[in-house]
Tab-separated table of C-alpha atoms in Angstrom:
chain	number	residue	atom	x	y	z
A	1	UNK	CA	-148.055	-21.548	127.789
A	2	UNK	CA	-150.077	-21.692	131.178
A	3	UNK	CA	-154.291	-21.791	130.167
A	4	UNK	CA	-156.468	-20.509	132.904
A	5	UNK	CA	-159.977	-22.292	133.227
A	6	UNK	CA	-162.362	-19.671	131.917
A	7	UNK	CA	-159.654	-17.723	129.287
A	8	UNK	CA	-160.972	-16.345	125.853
A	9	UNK	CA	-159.138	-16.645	122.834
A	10	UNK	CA	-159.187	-14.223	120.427
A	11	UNK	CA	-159.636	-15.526	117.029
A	12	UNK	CA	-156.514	-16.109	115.239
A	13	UNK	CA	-156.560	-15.299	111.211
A	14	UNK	CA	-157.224	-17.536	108.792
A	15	UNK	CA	-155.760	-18.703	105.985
A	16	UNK	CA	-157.974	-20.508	103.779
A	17	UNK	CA	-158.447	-24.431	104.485
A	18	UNK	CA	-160.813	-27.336	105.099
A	19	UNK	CA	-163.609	-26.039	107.942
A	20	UNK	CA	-162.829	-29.561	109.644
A	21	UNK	CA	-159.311	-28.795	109.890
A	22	UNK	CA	-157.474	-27.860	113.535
A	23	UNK	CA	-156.447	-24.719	113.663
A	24	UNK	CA	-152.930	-24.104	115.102
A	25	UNK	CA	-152.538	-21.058	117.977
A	26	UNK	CA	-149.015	-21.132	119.193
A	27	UNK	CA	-147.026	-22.199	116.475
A	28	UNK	CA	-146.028	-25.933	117.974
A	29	UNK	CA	-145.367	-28.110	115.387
A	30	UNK	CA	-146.854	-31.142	114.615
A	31	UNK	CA	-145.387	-33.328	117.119
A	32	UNK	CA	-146.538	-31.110	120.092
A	33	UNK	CA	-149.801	-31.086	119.117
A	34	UNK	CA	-149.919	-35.210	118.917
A	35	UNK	CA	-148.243	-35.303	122.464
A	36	UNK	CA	-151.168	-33.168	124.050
A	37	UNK	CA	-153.718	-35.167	122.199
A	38	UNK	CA	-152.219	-38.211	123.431
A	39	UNK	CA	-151.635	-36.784	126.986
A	40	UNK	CA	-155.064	-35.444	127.438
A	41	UNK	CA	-156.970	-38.462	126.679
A	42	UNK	CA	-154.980	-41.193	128.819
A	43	UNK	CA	-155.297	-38.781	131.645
A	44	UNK	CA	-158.834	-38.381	131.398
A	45	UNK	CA	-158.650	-34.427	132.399
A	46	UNK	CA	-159.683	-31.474	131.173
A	47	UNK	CA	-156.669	-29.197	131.309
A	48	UNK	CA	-153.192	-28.861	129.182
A	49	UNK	CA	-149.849	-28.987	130.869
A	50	UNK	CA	-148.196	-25.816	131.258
A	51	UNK	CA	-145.702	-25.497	128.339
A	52	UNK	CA	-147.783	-27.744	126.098
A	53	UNK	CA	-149.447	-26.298	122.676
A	54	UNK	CA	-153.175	-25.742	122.601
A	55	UNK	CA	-155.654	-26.111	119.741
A	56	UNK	CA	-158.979	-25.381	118.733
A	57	UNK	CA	-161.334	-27.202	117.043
A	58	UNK	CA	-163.689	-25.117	114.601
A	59	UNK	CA	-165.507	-24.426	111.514
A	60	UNK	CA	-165.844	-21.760	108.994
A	61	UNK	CA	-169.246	-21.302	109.444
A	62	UNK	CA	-170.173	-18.246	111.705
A	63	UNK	CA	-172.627	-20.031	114.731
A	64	UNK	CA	-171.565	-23.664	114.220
A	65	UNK	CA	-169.744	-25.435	117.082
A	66	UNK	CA	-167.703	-27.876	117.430
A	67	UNK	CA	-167.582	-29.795	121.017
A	68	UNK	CA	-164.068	-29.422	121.792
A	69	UNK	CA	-162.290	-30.385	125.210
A	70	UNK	CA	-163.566	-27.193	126.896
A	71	UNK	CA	-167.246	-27.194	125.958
A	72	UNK	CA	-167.438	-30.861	126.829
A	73	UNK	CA	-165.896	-29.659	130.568
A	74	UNK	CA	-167.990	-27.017	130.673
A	75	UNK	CA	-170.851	-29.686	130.618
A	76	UNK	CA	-170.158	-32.687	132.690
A	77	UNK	CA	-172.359	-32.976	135.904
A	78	UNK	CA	-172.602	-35.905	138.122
A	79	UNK	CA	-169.400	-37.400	139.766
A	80	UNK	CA	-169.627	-40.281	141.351
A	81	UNK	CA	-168.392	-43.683	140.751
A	82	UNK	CA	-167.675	-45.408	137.190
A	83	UNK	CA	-169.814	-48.086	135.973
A	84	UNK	CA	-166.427	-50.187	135.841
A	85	UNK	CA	-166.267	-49.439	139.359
A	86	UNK	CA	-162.561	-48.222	139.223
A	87	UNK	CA	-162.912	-44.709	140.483
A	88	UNK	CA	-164.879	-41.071	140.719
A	89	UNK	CA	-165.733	-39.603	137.255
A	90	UNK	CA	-168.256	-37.448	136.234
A	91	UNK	CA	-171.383	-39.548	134.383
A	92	UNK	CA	-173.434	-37.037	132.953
A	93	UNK	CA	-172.751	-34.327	129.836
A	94	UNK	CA	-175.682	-31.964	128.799
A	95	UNK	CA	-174.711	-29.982	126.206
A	96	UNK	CA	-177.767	-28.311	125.356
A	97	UNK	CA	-178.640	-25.915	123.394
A	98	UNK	CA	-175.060	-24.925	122.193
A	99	UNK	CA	-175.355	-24.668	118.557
A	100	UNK	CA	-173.467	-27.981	118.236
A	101	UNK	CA	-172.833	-29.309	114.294
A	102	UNK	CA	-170.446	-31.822	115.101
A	103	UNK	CA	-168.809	-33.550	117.679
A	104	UNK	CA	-165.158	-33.442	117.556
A	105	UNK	CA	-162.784	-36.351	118.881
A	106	UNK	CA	-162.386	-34.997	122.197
A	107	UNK	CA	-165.460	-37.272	123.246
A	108	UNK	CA	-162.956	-39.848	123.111
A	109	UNK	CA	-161.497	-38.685	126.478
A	110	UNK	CA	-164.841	-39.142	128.113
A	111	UNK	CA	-165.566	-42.711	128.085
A	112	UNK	CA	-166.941	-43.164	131.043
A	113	UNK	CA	-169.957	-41.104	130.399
A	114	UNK	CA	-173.631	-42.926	131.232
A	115	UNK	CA	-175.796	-40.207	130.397
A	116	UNK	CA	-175.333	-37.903	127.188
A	117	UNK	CA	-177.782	-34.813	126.372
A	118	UNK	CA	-177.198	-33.337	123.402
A	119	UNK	CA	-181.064	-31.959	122.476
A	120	UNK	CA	-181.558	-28.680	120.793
A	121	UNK	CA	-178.535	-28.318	118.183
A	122	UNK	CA	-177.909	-28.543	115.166
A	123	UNK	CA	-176.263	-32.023	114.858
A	124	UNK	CA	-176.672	-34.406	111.699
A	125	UNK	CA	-174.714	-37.373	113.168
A	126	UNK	CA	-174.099	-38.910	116.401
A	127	UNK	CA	-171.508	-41.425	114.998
A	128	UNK	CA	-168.279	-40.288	117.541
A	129	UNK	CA	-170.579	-41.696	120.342
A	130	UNK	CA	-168.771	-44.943	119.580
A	131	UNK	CA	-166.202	-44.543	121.770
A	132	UNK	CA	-168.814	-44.093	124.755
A	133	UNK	CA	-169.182	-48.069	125.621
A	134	UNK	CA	-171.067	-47.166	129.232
A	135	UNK	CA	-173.901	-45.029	128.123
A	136	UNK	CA	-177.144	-46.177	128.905
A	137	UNK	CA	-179.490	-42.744	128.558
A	138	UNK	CA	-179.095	-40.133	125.215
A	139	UNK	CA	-180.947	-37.301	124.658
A	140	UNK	CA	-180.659	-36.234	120.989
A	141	UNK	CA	-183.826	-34.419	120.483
A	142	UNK	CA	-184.372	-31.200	118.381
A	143	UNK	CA	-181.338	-32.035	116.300
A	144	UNK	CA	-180.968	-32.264	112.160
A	145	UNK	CA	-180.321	-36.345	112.645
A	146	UNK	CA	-181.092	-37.937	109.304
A	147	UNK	CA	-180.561	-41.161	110.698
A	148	UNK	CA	-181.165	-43.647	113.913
A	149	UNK	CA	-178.697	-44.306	116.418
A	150	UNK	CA	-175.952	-44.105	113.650
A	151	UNK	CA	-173.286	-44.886	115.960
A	152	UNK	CA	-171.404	-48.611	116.915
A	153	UNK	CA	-174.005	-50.582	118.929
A	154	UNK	CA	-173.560	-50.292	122.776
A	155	UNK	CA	-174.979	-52.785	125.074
A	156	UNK	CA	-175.664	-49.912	127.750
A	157	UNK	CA	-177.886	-48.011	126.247
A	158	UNK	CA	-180.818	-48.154	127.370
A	159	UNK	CA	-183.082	-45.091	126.837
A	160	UNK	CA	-182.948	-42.970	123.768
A	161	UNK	CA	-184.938	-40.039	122.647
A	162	UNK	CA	-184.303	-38.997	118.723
A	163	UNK	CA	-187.973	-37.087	119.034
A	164	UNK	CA	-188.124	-33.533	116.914
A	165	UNK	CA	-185.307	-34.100	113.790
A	166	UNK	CA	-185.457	-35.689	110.261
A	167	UNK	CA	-185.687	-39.142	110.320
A	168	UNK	CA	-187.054	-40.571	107.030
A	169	UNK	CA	-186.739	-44.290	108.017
A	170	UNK	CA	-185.694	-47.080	110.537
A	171	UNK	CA	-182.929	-49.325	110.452
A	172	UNK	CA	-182.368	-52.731	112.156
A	173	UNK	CA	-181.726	-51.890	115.704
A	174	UNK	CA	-181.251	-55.437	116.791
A	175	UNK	CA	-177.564	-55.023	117.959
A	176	UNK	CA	-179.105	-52.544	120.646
A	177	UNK	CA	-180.585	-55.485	122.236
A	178	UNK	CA	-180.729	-53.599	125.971
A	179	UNK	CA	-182.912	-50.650	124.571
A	180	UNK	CA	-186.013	-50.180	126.823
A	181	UNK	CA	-187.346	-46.989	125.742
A	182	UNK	CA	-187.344	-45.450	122.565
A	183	UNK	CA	-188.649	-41.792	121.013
A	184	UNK	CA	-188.816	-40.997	117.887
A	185	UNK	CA	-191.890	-38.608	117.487
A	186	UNK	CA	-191.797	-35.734	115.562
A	187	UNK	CA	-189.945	-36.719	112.614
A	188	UNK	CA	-190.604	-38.282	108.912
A	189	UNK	CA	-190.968	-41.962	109.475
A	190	UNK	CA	-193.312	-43.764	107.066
A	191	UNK	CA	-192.986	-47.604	108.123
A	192	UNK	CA	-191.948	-49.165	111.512
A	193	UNK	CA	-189.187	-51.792	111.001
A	194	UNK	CA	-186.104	-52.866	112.741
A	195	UNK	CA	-187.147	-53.423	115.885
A	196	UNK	CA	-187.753	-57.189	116.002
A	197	UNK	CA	-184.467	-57.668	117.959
A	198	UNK	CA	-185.055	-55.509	120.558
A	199	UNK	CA	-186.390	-58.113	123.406
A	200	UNK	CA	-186.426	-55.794	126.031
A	201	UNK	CA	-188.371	-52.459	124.045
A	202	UNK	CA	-191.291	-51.623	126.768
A	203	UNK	CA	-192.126	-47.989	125.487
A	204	UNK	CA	-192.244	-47.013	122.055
A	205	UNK	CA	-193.333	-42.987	120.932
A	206	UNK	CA	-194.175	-42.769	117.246
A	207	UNK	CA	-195.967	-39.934	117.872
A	208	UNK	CA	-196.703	-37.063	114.264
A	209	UNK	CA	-195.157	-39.191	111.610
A	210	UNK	CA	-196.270	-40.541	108.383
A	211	UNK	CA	-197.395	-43.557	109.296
A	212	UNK	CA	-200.828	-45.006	107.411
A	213	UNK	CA	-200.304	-48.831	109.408
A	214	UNK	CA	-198.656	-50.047	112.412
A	215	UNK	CA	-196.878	-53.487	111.926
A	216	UNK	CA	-193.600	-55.326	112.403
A	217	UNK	CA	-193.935	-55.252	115.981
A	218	UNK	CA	-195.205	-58.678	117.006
A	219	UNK	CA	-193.381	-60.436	119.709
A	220	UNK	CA	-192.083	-56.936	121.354
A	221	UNK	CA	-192.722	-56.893	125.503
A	222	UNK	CA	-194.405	-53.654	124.718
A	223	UNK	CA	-195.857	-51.676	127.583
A	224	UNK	CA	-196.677	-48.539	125.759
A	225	UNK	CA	-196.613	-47.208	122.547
A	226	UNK	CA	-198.091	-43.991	121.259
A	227	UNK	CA	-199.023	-43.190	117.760
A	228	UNK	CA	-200.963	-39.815	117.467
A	229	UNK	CA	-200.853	-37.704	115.331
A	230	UNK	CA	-200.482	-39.973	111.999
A	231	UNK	CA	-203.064	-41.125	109.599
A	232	UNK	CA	-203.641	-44.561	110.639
A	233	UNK	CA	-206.838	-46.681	109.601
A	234	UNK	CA	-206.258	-49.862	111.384
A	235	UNK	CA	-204.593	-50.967	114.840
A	236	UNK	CA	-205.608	-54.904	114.308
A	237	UNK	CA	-202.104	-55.762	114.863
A	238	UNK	CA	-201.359	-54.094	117.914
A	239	UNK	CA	-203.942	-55.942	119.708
A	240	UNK	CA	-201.944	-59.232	119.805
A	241	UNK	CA	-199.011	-57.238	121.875
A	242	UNK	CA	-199.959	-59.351	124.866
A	243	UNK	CA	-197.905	-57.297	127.426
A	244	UNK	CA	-199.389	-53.258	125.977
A	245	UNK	CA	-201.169	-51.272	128.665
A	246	UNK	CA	-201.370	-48.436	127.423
A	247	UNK	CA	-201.921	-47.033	123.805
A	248	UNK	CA	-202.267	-43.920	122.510
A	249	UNK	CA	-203.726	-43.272	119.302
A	250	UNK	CA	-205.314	-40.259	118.902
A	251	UNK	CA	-205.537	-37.608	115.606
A	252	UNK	CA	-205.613	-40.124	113.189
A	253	UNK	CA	-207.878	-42.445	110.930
A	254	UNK	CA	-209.335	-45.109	113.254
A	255	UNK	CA	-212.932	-46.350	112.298
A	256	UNK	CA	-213.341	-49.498	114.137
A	257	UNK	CA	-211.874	-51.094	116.803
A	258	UNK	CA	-211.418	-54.400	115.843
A	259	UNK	CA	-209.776	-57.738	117.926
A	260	UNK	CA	-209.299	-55.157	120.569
A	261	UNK	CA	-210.682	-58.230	122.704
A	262	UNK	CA	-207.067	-59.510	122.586
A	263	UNK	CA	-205.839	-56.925	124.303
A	264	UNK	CA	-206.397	-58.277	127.710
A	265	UNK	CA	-203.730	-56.461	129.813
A	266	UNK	CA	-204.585	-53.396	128.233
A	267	UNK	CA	-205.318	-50.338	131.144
A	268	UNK	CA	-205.239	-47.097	129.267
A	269	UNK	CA	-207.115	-46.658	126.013
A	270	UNK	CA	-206.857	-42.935	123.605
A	271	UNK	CA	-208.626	-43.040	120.292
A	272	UNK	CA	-209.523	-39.560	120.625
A	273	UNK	CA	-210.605	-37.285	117.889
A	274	UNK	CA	-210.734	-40.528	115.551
A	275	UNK	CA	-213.793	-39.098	114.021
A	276	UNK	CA	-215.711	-42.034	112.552
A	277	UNK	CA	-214.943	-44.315	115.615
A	278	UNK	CA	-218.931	-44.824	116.815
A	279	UNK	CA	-219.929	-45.801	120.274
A	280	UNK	CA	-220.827	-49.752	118.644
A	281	UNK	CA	-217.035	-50.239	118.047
A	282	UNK	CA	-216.379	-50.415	121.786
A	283	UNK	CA	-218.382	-53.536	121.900
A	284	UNK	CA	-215.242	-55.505	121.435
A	285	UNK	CA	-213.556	-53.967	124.599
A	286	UNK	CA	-216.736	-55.872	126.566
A	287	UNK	CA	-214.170	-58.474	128.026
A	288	UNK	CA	-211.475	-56.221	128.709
A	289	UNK	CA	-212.268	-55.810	132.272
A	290	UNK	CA	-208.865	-53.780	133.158
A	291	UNK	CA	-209.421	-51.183	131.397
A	292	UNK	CA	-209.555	-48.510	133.924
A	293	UNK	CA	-208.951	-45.252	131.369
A	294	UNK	CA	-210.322	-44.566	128.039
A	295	UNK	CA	-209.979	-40.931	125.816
A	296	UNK	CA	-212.921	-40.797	123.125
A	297	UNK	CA	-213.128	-37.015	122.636
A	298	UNK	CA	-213.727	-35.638	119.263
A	299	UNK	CA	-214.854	-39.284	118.262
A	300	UNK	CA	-218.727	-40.235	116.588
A	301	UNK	CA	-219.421	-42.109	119.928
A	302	UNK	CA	-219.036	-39.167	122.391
A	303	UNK	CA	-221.690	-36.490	120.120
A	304	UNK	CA	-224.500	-39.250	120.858
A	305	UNK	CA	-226.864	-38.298	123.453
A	306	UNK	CA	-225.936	-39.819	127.130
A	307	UNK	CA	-223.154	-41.770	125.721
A	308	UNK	CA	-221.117	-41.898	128.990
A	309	UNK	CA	-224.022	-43.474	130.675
A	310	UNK	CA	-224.360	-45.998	127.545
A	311	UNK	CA	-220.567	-46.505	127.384
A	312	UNK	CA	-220.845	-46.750	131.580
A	313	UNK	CA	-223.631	-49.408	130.569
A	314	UNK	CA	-220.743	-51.678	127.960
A	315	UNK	CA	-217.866	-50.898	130.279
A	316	UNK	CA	-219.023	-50.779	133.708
A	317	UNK	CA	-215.582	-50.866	135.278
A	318	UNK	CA	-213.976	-47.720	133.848
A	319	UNK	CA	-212.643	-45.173	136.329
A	320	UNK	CA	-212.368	-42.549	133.973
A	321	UNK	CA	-213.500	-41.256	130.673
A	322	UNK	CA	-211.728	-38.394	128.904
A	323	UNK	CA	-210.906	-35.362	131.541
A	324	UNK	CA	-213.588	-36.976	134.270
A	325	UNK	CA	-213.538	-39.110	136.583
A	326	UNK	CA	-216.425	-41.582	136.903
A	327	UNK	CA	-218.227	-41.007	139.938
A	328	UNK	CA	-220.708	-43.742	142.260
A	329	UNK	CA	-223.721	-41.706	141.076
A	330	UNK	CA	-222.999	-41.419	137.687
A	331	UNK	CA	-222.632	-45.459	137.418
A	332	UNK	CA	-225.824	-45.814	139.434
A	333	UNK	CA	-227.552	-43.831	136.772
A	334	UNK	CA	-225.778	-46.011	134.008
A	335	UNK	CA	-227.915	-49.089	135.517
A	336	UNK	CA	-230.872	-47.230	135.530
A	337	UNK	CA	-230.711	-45.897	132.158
A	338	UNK	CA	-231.093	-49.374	130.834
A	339	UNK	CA	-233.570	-50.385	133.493
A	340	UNK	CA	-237.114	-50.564	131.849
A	341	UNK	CA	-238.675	-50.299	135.134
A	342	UNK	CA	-236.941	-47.098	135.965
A	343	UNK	CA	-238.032	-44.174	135.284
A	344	UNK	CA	-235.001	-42.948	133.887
A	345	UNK	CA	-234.898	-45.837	131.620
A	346	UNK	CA	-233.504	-44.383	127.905
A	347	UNK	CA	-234.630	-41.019	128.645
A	348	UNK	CA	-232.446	-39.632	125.825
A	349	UNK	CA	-233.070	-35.937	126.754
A	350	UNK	CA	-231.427	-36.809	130.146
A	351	UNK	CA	-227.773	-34.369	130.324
A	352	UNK	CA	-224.572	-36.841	131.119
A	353	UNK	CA	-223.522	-34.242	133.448
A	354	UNK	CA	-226.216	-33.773	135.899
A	355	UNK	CA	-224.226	-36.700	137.841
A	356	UNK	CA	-221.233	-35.287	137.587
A	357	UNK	CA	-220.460	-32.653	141.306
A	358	UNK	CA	-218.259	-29.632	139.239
A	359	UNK	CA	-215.948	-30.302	142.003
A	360	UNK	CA	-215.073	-33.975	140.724
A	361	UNK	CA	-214.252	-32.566	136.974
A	362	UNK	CA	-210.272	-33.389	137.328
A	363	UNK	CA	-208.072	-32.154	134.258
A	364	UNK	CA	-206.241	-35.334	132.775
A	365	UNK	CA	-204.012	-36.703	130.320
A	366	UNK	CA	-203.473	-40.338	129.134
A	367	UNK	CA	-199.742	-39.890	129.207
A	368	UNK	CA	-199.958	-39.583	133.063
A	369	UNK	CA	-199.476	-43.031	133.459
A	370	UNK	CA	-199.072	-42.703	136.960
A	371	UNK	CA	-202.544	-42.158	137.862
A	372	UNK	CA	-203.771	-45.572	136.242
A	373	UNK	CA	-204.728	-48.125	138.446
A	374	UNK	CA	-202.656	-51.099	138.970
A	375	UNK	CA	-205.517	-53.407	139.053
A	376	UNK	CA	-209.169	-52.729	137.855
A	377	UNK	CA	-211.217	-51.914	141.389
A	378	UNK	CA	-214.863	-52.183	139.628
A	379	UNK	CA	-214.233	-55.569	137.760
A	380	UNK	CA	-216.902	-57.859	137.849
């Protein structure tokens, strides 16, 4: 029978049977159905051949999808030329938001696909991604995932966010030795493992987990990672991440920031709302003289009187500190404040902001890593 792009089906009945189980519309037997299969995925298309038998794949369950051929159609964006270099195909699938549970075998027909987003369904497994051996970016965020990157390693892949499901644990990633950048906030994770494999991981989001302790990732060419929202005591071990520039670390446990000396390519700096962190533990950040940003909101160290003038005094490079920049008068009046011939000299009843022009107050967020320097400006 001829299929028209766009067509509804009405649902056939239902006798009942296994929800994973193809349901047959036209009555072709067996060996009709097997010659479509076959036909559809050495072609590569996205239609049937007039006379040929279509079928649907479904479940029983009333809301649950299952991406068949015409969904996956419905979704593919980007055509331009394969990563094999043998011809035009479309790259890019987003599936959003389509109340996905599974994902049938008609992936298989789509292996040239680079870029896969499948956030905001309701999928526990992404284990028929095997047969995708040129992606390099997935998007499996808001999902009901149990587990990481279940599928056969691919060296492509080089970007994936797993943020918002239920990941319990890690696994060893190793085989995914290409992965640059990897999310997994928002889930259950209560150790960091696997990763010592991955030699070219740069950004790392372990943001509203369990975690109590970061470890395990020594010898990582980490240029970020973010780990707010946890309840963390310690980040000794991250200091020795020779490469990190920025790190985020706010909303957890923090009391001290010790060997933070070490970190001497470090840029971008968020402890906020780390509650016992006092304005002594920055000490240890005396020598890091490119650190251009640091976040110390909600923290012991910012309810002391004049403590961005003190914490001007210990850091006088800084460019800015929480939402504000640092301005030329306000790190004049950080020299004087320790200047016992000035007459400003520890005059604790002094207000930080009377420096500070209201025009110069500039919203900002550490994760705009964009607007950090490239190179200190006020070292020295």
């Amino acid at each position: 029978m001829e299929v028209e792009a766009g067509s509804e089906f009405p649902p056939p009945a239902l006798e009942e049977q296994n929800p994973e189980q193809q349901v047959e519309v036209d009555g072709a037997d067996s060996a009709d159905r097997q010659s479509c299969d076959s036909a559809s995925t050495e072609a590569g298309v996205n239609t049937f051949s007039r006379g040929m038998s279509l079928t649907l794949s479904g479940t029983m369950n009333s809301g649950m999808e299952v991406a068949d051929t015409d969904m996956i159609s419905s979704g593919l964006q980007d055509l331009g030329r394969s990563a094999d270099g043998t011809g035009l195909v479309y790259r890019e699938l987003v599936l959003a938001d389509r109340g996905i549970a599974k994902l049938g075998s008609a992936i298989q027909a789509f292996k040239m696909l680079q870029r896969v987003d499948l956030c905001h369904n309701c999928l526990q497994t992404l284990q028929p991604l095997s047969c995708l051996p040129h992606m390099s970016h997935l998007d499996a965020s808001h999902n009901a995932l149990h587990t990481i990157l279940d599928f056969a390693p691919r060296c492509a892949l080089k970007e994936a966010n797993l943020s918002h499901n239920e990941i319990g644990s890690m696994r060893d990633l190793s085989a995914f030795r290409f992965l640059q950048h990897l999310d997994l906030s928002d889930n259950q994770i209560t150790e960091i493992s696997g990763l010592q494999g991955c030699g070219l991981l740069v950004s790392l989001n372990l943001d509203n987990n369990k975690l109590v302790k970061v470890e395990n990732l020594e010898g990582l060419p980490l240029k970020e990672l973010s780990i707010c929202g946890n309840e963390v005591t310690s980040v000794s071990s991250v200091w020795s991440i020779q490469s990190l520039d920025v790190l985020r670390a706010s909303h957890n446990k923090l009391s001290e920031l010790q060997g933070a000396s070490g970190a001497q390519s470090l840029r971008a700096l968020d402890v906020a709302f780390n509650q016992a962190i006092s304005l002594d533990s920055f000490e240890e950040l005396r020598s890091n003289v490119r650190l251009a940003v640091l976040c110390l909101e909600g923290t012991a160290a910012s309810s002391s009187s004049c403590w961005r003038l003190k914490m001007l005094h210990k850091l006088p490079w800084l460019e800015r500190i929480d939402s504000t920049d640092v301005t030329p008068e306000e790190a004049v009046s950080s020299h004087n404040f320790f200047d016992d011939s000035h007459p400003q000299y520890m005059d604790e009843k002094r207000d930080d902001a009377q420096d500070l022009p209201v025009n110069l107050f500039n919203p900002f967020h550490i994760d705009q890593v964009s607007a950090i320097p490239a190179s200190p400006s006020k070292a020295g």
